[in-house]
mmCIF file of C-alpha atoms in Angstrom:
data_model
loop_
_atom_site.group_PDB
_atom_site.id
_atom_site.type_symbol
_atom_site.label_atom_id
_atom_site.label_comp_id
_atom_site.label_asym_id
_atom_site.label_seq_id
_atom_site.Cartn_x
_atom_site.Cartn_y
_atom_site.Cartn_z
ATOM 1 C CA MET A 931 -56.482 105.544 21.850
ATOM 2 C CA SER A 932 -55.777 103.263 24.787
ATOM 3 C CA VAL A 933 -52.666 101.111 24.943
ATOM 4 C CA ALA A 934 -54.872 98.024 24.685
ATOM 5 C CA GLU A 935 -56.381 99.294 21.436
ATOM 6 C CA GLN A 936 -52.925 99.928 19.981
ATOM 7 C CA PHE A 937 -51.789 96.347 20.551
ATOM 8 C CA HIS A 938 -54.979 94.364 19.929
ATOM 9 C CA VAL A 939 -54.276 91.812 17.203
ATOM 10 C CA PRO A 940 -55.525 93.215 13.873
ATOM 11 C CA ALA A 941 -57.582 91.349 11.287
ATOM 12 C CA ASN A 942 -55.602 89.241 8.809
ATOM 13 C CA PHE A 943 -52.618 89.440 11.143
ATOM 14 C CA GLU A 944 -49.241 88.148 9.948
ATOM 15 C CA LEU A 945 -46.209 87.645 12.146
ATOM 16 C CA LYS A 946 -43.243 89.559 10.792
ATOM 17 C CA ASP A 947 -39.818 89.766 12.409
ATOM 18 C CA ALA A 948 -39.664 93.513 11.783
ATOM 19 C CA ASP A 949 -42.730 94.073 13.977
ATOM 20 C CA ALA A 950 -41.060 92.412 16.973
ATOM 21 C CA SER A 951 -38.876 95.473 17.471
ATOM 22 C CA ARG A 952 -41.578 98.134 17.124
ATOM 23 C CA LYS A 953 -41.619 100.702 19.937
ATOM 24 C CA LEU A 954 -44.917 102.522 20.062
ATOM 25 C CA ILE A 955 -45.156 103.787 23.626
ATOM 26 C CA GLY A 956 -42.838 105.152 26.289
ATOM 27 C CA SER A 957 -39.498 106.877 25.898
ATOM 28 C CA SER A 958 -37.399 104.154 24.330
ATOM 29 C CA THR A 959 -38.050 104.939 20.679
ATOM 30 C CA GLY A 960 -34.315 104.546 20.152
ATOM 31 C CA GLN A 961 -31.489 102.697 21.842
ATOM 32 C CA LYS A 962 -30.406 105.383 24.294
ATOM 33 C CA SER A 963 -29.761 104.034 27.790
ATOM 34 C CA GLU A 964 -31.583 106.987 29.371
ATOM 35 C CA ASP A 965 -34.702 106.171 27.333
ATOM 36 C CA LYS A 966 -34.645 102.563 28.485
ATOM 37 C CA GLN A 967 -34.143 103.677 32.073
ATOM 38 C CA ALA A 968 -37.134 105.999 31.782
ATOM 39 C CA ASP A 969 -39.283 103.097 30.566
ATOM 40 C CA LYS A 970 -38.068 100.889 33.394
ATOM 41 C CA LEU A 971 -39.066 103.561 35.907
ATOM 42 C CA GLN A 972 -42.475 103.939 34.271
ATOM 43 C CA THR A 973 -43.008 100.168 34.350
ATOM 44 C CA ALA A 974 -41.991 100.048 38.016
ATOM 45 C CA ALA A 975 -44.510 102.810 38.786
ATOM 46 C CA LEU A 976 -47.240 100.909 36.940
ATOM 47 C CA ALA A 977 -46.316 97.689 38.764
ATOM 48 C CA GLU A 978 -46.713 99.526 42.066
ATOM 49 C CA GLN A 979 -50.045 100.910 40.905
ATOM 50 C CA ILE A 980 -51.205 97.428 39.887
ATOM 51 C CA SER A 981 -50.186 96.188 43.341
ATOM 52 C CA GLY A 982 -52.322 98.891 44.933
ATOM 53 C CA LEU A 983 -55.287 98.009 42.743
ATOM 54 C CA GLN A 984 -54.817 94.356 43.676
ATOM 55 C CA GLU A 985 -55.619 95.128 47.308
ATOM 56 C CA VAL A 986 -58.980 96.674 46.395
ATOM 57 C CA PHE A 987 -59.522 93.882 43.852
ATOM 58 C CA ALA A 988 -59.069 91.290 46.599
ATOM 59 C CA ALA A 989 -61.152 93.255 49.107
ATOM 60 C CA ASN A 990 -64.105 93.354 46.693
ATOM 61 C CA HIS A 991 -63.919 89.571 46.280
ATOM 62 C CA ASP A 992 -65.936 89.868 43.098
ATOM 63 C CA HIS A 993 -63.855 89.853 39.920
ATOM 64 C CA LYS A 994 -61.168 87.353 38.901
ATOM 65 C CA LEU A 995 -58.208 88.131 36.636
ATOM 66 C CA LEU A 996 -56.450 85.636 34.381
ATOM 67 C CA VAL A 997 -53.351 86.834 32.505
ATOM 68 C CA ILE A 998 -52.089 84.532 29.755
ATOM 69 C CA LEU A 999 -48.491 84.863 28.526
ATOM 70 C CA GLN A 1000 -47.652 83.003 25.319
ATOM 71 C CA GLY A 1001 -44.620 83.219 23.109
ATOM 72 C CA MET A 1002 -41.646 81.420 21.664
ATOM 73 C CA ASP A 1003 -38.822 80.285 23.938
ATOM 74 C CA THR A 1004 -36.860 83.269 25.357
ATOM 75 C CA SER A 1005 -39.664 85.713 24.498
ATOM 76 C CA GLY A 1006 -39.655 86.919 28.095
ATOM 77 C CA LYS A 1007 -42.497 85.268 29.966
ATOM 78 C CA ASP A 1008 -40.437 84.896 33.154
ATOM 79 C CA GLY A 1009 -39.107 88.442 32.841
ATOM 80 C CA THR A 1010 -42.632 89.783 32.479
ATOM 81 C CA VAL A 1011 -43.785 87.978 35.601
ATOM 82 C CA LYS A 1012 -40.890 89.464 37.566
ATOM 83 C CA SER A 1013 -41.063 93.026 36.235
ATOM 84 C CA VAL A 1014 -44.816 93.544 35.905
ATOM 85 C CA PHE A 1015 -46.276 91.279 38.577
ATOM 86 C CA GLY A 1016 -43.422 91.001 41.036
ATOM 87 C CA GLN A 1017 -45.006 93.432 43.501
ATOM 88 C CA LEU A 1018 -48.308 91.568 43.804
ATOM 89 C CA HIS A 1019 -49.163 90.178 47.228
ATOM 90 C CA PRO A 1020 -48.667 86.397 47.048
ATOM 91 C CA LEU A 1021 -51.790 85.718 49.116
ATOM 92 C CA GLY A 1022 -53.921 87.064 46.260
ATOM 93 C CA ALA A 1023 -51.845 86.185 43.229
ATOM 94 C CA ARG A 1024 -49.982 83.207 41.801
ATOM 95 C CA THR A 1025 -48.175 82.112 38.666
ATOM 96 C CA VAL A 1026 -48.815 78.780 36.997
ATOM 97 C CA ALA A 1027 -46.094 77.449 34.684
ATOM 98 C CA PHE A 1028 -47.471 74.697 32.474
ATOM 99 C CA LYS A 1029 -44.974 72.013 31.525
ATOM 100 C CA ALA A 1030 -45.388 68.873 29.433
ATOM 101 C CA PRO A 1031 -48.553 67.066 30.612
ATOM 102 C CA SER A 1032 -48.240 64.101 32.938
ATOM 103 C CA GLN A 1033 -49.757 60.732 32.052
ATOM 104 C CA ALA A 1034 -52.737 61.460 34.311
ATOM 105 C CA GLU A 1035 -53.281 64.743 32.450
ATOM 106 C CA LYS A 1036 -52.942 63.065 29.047
ATOM 107 C CA ASP A 1037 -55.624 60.587 30.067
ATOM 108 C CA ARG A 1038 -58.134 63.453 30.355
ATOM 109 C CA ASP A 1039 -59.270 66.266 28.083
ATOM 110 C CA PHE A 1040 -56.570 68.865 27.450
ATOM 111 C CA LEU A 1041 -58.380 71.559 29.433
ATOM 112 C CA TRP A 1042 -58.728 69.467 32.592
ATOM 113 C CA ARG A 1043 -55.386 70.477 34.063
ATOM 114 C CA VAL A 1044 -56.007 74.111 33.121
ATOM 115 C CA HIS A 1045 -59.482 74.566 34.549
ATOM 116 C CA LYS A 1046 -58.407 73.717 38.080
ATOM 117 C CA GLU A 1047 -55.792 76.513 37.982
ATOM 118 C CA VAL A 1048 -58.064 79.422 36.995
ATOM 119 C CA PRO A 1049 -58.479 82.260 39.534
ATOM 120 C CA GLY A 1050 -61.063 82.384 42.278
ATOM 121 C CA LYS A 1051 -62.875 85.546 43.330
ATOM 122 C CA GLY A 1052 -60.487 88.364 44.173
ATOM 123 C CA GLU A 1053 -57.500 86.457 42.804
ATOM 124 C CA ILE A 1054 -55.015 87.243 40.035
ATOM 125 C CA VAL A 1055 -53.449 84.290 38.219
ATOM 126 C CA ILE A 1056 -50.714 84.492 35.582
ATOM 127 C CA PHE A 1057 -50.355 81.585 33.164
ATOM 128 C CA ASN A 1058 -46.722 81.220 32.049
ATOM 129 C CA ARG A 1059 -47.665 79.270 28.925
ATOM 130 C CA SER A 1060 -51.187 77.932 28.906
ATOM 131 C CA HIS A 1061 -53.833 75.734 27.301
ATOM 132 C CA TYR A 1062 -52.650 77.025 23.916
ATOM 133 C CA GLU A 1063 -49.527 74.866 24.216
ATOM 134 C CA ASP A 1064 -51.676 71.755 23.833
ATOM 135 C CA VAL A 1065 -52.703 72.919 20.376
ATOM 136 C CA LEU A 1066 -49.596 74.726 19.103
ATOM 137 C CA ILE A 1067 -46.981 72.079 19.872
ATOM 138 C CA SER A 1068 -49.291 69.236 18.902
ATOM 139 C CA LYS A 1069 -50.109 70.826 15.543
ATOM 140 C CA VAL A 1070 -46.516 71.786 14.675
ATOM 141 C CA HIS A 1071 -45.304 68.244 15.385
ATOM 142 C CA GLY A 1072 -48.216 66.598 13.597
ATOM 143 C CA TRP A 1073 -49.641 64.923 16.695
ATOM 144 C CA ILE A 1074 -53.098 66.255 15.834
ATOM 145 C CA ASP A 1075 -54.676 66.886 12.431
ATOM 146 C CA ASP A 1076 -56.431 70.018 11.174
ATOM 147 C CA ALA A 1077 -59.849 68.794 12.305
ATOM 148 C CA GLU A 1078 -58.660 68.189 15.872
ATOM 149 C CA CYS A 1079 -56.895 71.547 15.859
ATOM 150 C CA GLU A 1080 -60.176 73.272 14.950
ATOM 151 C CA ARG A 1081 -62.037 71.308 17.630
ATOM 152 C CA ARG A 1082 -59.546 72.386 20.279
ATOM 153 C CA TYR A 1083 -59.812 76.037 19.304
ATOM 154 C CA ALA A 1084 -63.593 75.746 19.505
ATOM 155 C CA HIS A 1085 -63.205 74.236 22.987
ATOM 156 C CA ILE A 1086 -60.891 77.095 23.992
ATOM 157 C CA ARG A 1087 -63.367 79.722 22.765
ATOM 158 C CA ASP A 1088 -66.132 78.069 24.780
ATOM 159 C CA PHE A 1089 -63.881 77.677 27.815
ATOM 160 C CA GLU A 1090 -62.781 81.307 27.830
ATOM 161 C CA ARG A 1091 -66.314 82.551 27.234
ATOM 162 C CA MET A 1092 -67.485 80.499 30.205
ATOM 163 C CA LEU A 1093 -64.736 82.024 32.364
ATOM 164 C CA VAL A 1094 -65.709 85.551 31.327
ATOM 165 C CA GLU A 1095 -69.429 84.924 31.841
ATOM 166 C CA THR A 1096 -68.706 83.747 35.377
ATOM 167 C CA GLY A 1097 -66.707 86.825 36.371
ATOM 168 C CA THR A 1098 -63.181 86.285 35.042
ATOM 169 C CA ILE A 1099 -61.301 88.985 33.151
ATOM 170 C CA VAL A 1100 -59.073 87.281 30.567
ATOM 171 C CA LEU A 1101 -56.049 89.160 29.182
ATOM 172 C CA LYS A 1102 -54.030 87.286 26.563
ATOM 173 C CA PHE A 1103 -50.566 88.467 25.534
ATOM 174 C CA PHE A 1104 -48.495 87.069 22.677
ATOM 175 C CA LEU A 1105 -44.850 88.023 23.254
ATOM 176 C CA HIS A 1106 -43.535 88.511 19.727
ATOM 177 C CA ILE A 1107 -39.773 88.178 19.231
ATOM 178 C CA SER A 1108 -37.789 87.874 16.029
ATOM 179 C CA ASN A 1109 -35.771 84.871 14.930
ATOM 180 C CA ALA A 1110 -32.537 86.863 15.284
ATOM 181 C CA GLU A 1111 -33.405 88.010 18.806
ATOM 182 C CA GLN A 1112 -34.163 84.476 19.949
ATOM 183 C CA LYS A 1113 -30.833 83.321 18.519
ATOM 184 C CA GLU A 1114 -29.005 86.062 20.435
ATOM 185 C CA ARG A 1115 -30.769 85.254 23.715
ATOM 186 C CA LEU A 1116 -30.065 81.545 23.409
ATOM 187 C CA GLU A 1117 -26.401 82.283 22.668
ATOM 188 C CA GLU A 1118 -26.235 84.515 25.755
ATOM 189 C CA ARG A 1119 -27.542 81.680 27.907
ATOM 190 C CA LEU A 1120 -25.003 79.257 26.493
ATOM 191 C CA ALA A 1121 -22.145 81.717 26.973
ATOM 192 C CA ASP A 1122 -22.923 82.441 30.641
ATOM 193 C CA PRO A 1123 -22.644 79.501 33.091
ATOM 194 C CA ASP A 1124 -24.883 81.376 35.521
ATOM 195 C CA LYS A 1125 -27.670 81.181 32.942
ATOM 196 C CA HIS A 1126 -27.258 77.517 32.069
ATOM 197 C CA TRP A 1127 -30.030 76.623 34.508
ATOM 198 C CA LYS A 1128 -32.419 78.510 32.214
ATOM 199 C CA PHE A 1129 -31.311 76.601 29.122
ATOM 200 C CA ASP A 1130 -33.087 73.538 27.792
ATOM 201 C CA GLN A 1131 -31.680 71.666 24.799
ATOM 202 C CA GLN A 1132 -35.261 71.221 23.653
ATOM 203 C CA ASP A 1133 -35.252 74.956 22.884
ATOM 204 C CA LEU A 1134 -32.807 74.282 20.047
ATOM 205 C CA ALA A 1135 -34.929 71.421 18.747
ATOM 206 C CA GLU A 1136 -38.032 73.599 18.704
ATOM 207 C CA ARG A 1137 -36.166 76.456 17.023
ATOM 208 C CA VAL A 1138 -35.826 74.276 13.914
ATOM 209 C CA HIS A 1139 -39.609 74.589 13.554
ATOM 210 C CA TRP A 1140 -39.602 78.397 13.751
ATOM 211 C CA GLU A 1141 -41.646 79.049 10.603
ATOM 212 C CA ALA A 1142 -44.180 76.375 11.475
ATOM 213 C CA TYR A 1143 -44.672 77.948 14.893
ATOM 214 C CA GLN A 1144 -45.146 81.401 13.357
ATOM 215 C CA ARG A 1145 -47.922 80.095 11.110
ATOM 216 C CA ALA A 1146 -49.457 78.138 14.005
ATOM 217 C CA TYR A 1147 -49.521 81.259 16.182
ATOM 218 C CA GLU A 1148 -51.134 83.285 13.394
ATOM 219 C CA LYS A 1149 -53.886 80.687 13.176
ATOM 220 C CA ALA A 1150 -54.262 80.478 16.955
ATOM 221 C CA LEU A 1151 -54.643 84.223 17.404
ATOM 222 C CA ALA A 1152 -57.119 84.499 14.525
ATOM 223 C CA ALA A 1153 -59.174 81.554 15.771
ATOM 224 C CA THR A 1154 -59.383 82.623 19.430
ATOM 225 C CA ASP A 1155 -59.432 86.427 19.420
ATOM 226 C CA THR A 1156 -62.972 86.962 20.655
ATOM 227 C CA PRO A 1157 -64.869 89.925 22.140
ATOM 228 C CA GLU A 1158 -64.739 88.149 25.502
ATOM 229 C CA ALA A 1159 -61.012 87.368 25.425
ATOM 230 C CA LEU A 1160 -58.919 89.594 23.170
ATOM 231 C CA TRP A 1161 -55.358 88.883 22.076
ATOM 232 C CA TYR A 1162 -52.646 91.534 22.391
ATOM 233 C CA VAL A 1163 -49.492 91.230 20.285
ATOM 234 C CA VAL A 1164 -46.571 92.672 22.251
ATOM 235 C CA PRO A 1165 -43.305 93.524 20.451
ATOM 236 C CA SER A 1166 -40.750 91.798 22.660
ATOM 237 C CA ASP A 1167 -37.312 92.245 21.104
ATOM 238 C CA SER A 1168 -37.068 95.131 23.581
ATOM 239 C CA LYS A 1169 -37.582 93.891 27.121
ATOM 240 C CA THR A 1170 -38.369 97.388 28.387
ATOM 241 C CA GLN A 1171 -41.021 97.936 25.707
ATOM 242 C CA ARG A 1172 -42.538 94.491 26.386
ATOM 243 C CA ASN A 1173 -42.860 95.118 30.101
ATOM 244 C CA LEU A 1174 -44.216 98.628 29.657
ATOM 245 C CA VAL A 1175 -46.886 97.527 27.181
ATOM 246 C CA ILE A 1176 -48.148 94.680 29.352
ATOM 247 C CA ALA A 1177 -48.060 96.730 32.558
ATOM 248 C CA SER A 1178 -49.974 99.524 30.818
ATOM 249 C CA ILE A 1179 -52.725 97.221 29.536
ATOM 250 C CA VAL A 1180 -53.162 95.441 32.870
ATOM 251 C CA ASP A 1181 -53.281 98.774 34.691
ATOM 252 C CA GLU A 1182 -55.840 100.136 32.210
ATOM 253 C CA ARG A 1183 -58.093 97.108 32.646
ATOM 254 C CA LEU A 1184 -57.983 97.120 36.437
ATOM 255 C CA ALA A 1185 -58.499 100.885 36.578
ATOM 256 C CA SER A 1186 -61.538 100.564 34.289
ATOM 257 C CA LEU A 1187 -63.301 98.544 36.993
ATOM 258 C CA ASN A 1188 -63.496 101.672 39.194
ATOM 259 C CA LEU A 1189 -62.850 99.499 42.220
ATOM 260 C CA LYS A 1190 -63.666 100.756 45.689
ATOM 261 C CA TYR A 1191 -63.277 99.167 49.075
ATOM 262 C CA PRO A 1192 -66.500 97.525 50.292
ATOM 263 C CA PRO A 1193 -68.563 99.466 52.869
ATOM 264 C CA GLY A 1194 -67.198 99.306 56.393
ATOM 265 C CA ASN A 1195 -69.002 97.451 59.168
ATOM 266 C CA LEU A 1196 -70.552 100.026 61.533
ATOM 267 C CA GLU A 1197 -70.595 97.475 64.333
ATOM 268 C CA TYR A 1198 -66.816 97.299 64.249
ATOM 269 C CA SER A 1199 -66.550 100.944 65.293
ATOM 270 C CA LYS A 1200 -68.231 100.003 68.574
ATOM 271 C CA LEU A 1201 -65.695 97.342 69.441
ATOM 272 C CA ILE A 1202 -63.021 98.050 72.049
ATOM 273 C CA VAL A 1203 -59.570 96.560 71.896
ATOM 274 C CA GLU A 1204 -58.465 95.803 75.460
#
């Protein structure tokens, strides 16, 4: 069984805190420092491999890759970008961090600001948060009703299908952390002045709605897990396990393309560099 198959969201999925700490692959099945170090080394090797595949991916100028990272505050979206995608060449890859929409963005459909950020041919784009925010937050806070929520998920399914049908590979990762782990990470940020820049008081306000967000995510994953764009639920209480799972799935998907460099130009071999 591939790593992707192990972490694909199952039918009738329920978010449970206990599942956030599951460790199904790699060495770190316990808390030993040597196991965690082994997983870090494996992730680093996969990140290097992904970087190598990126060069052929860009040279082919055919496929496009969109990686979507969703999760509660402190679930590790930034850490994933750094550990898994940090070795990508910036000329062929970029990260888009979606914040609260501007007035100009609110004046248009919720996918308008997203569509213009999707990858072009040969490009890898990582969404740090995504179009799902415009449904999850809005539903939890009661800014949209059930009917509008269903409409938006239908729009997302159509949008992602269109991306896939026009050459985009879509990989969607839900970074699943437990309530207790989020509390610990927020407390660490508050206790360390060097981490205060990462803290937003809004994180505490949103934490009050923890259970509502869990139910909203369950609905989101069930409504938008499609054959074209699967959801992967990544246990993220362990940062090493989180990074290893995502790196493994991305590497598997890129490797499955059997990419090769395009044929060389025979005329170039006749050229002389003076």
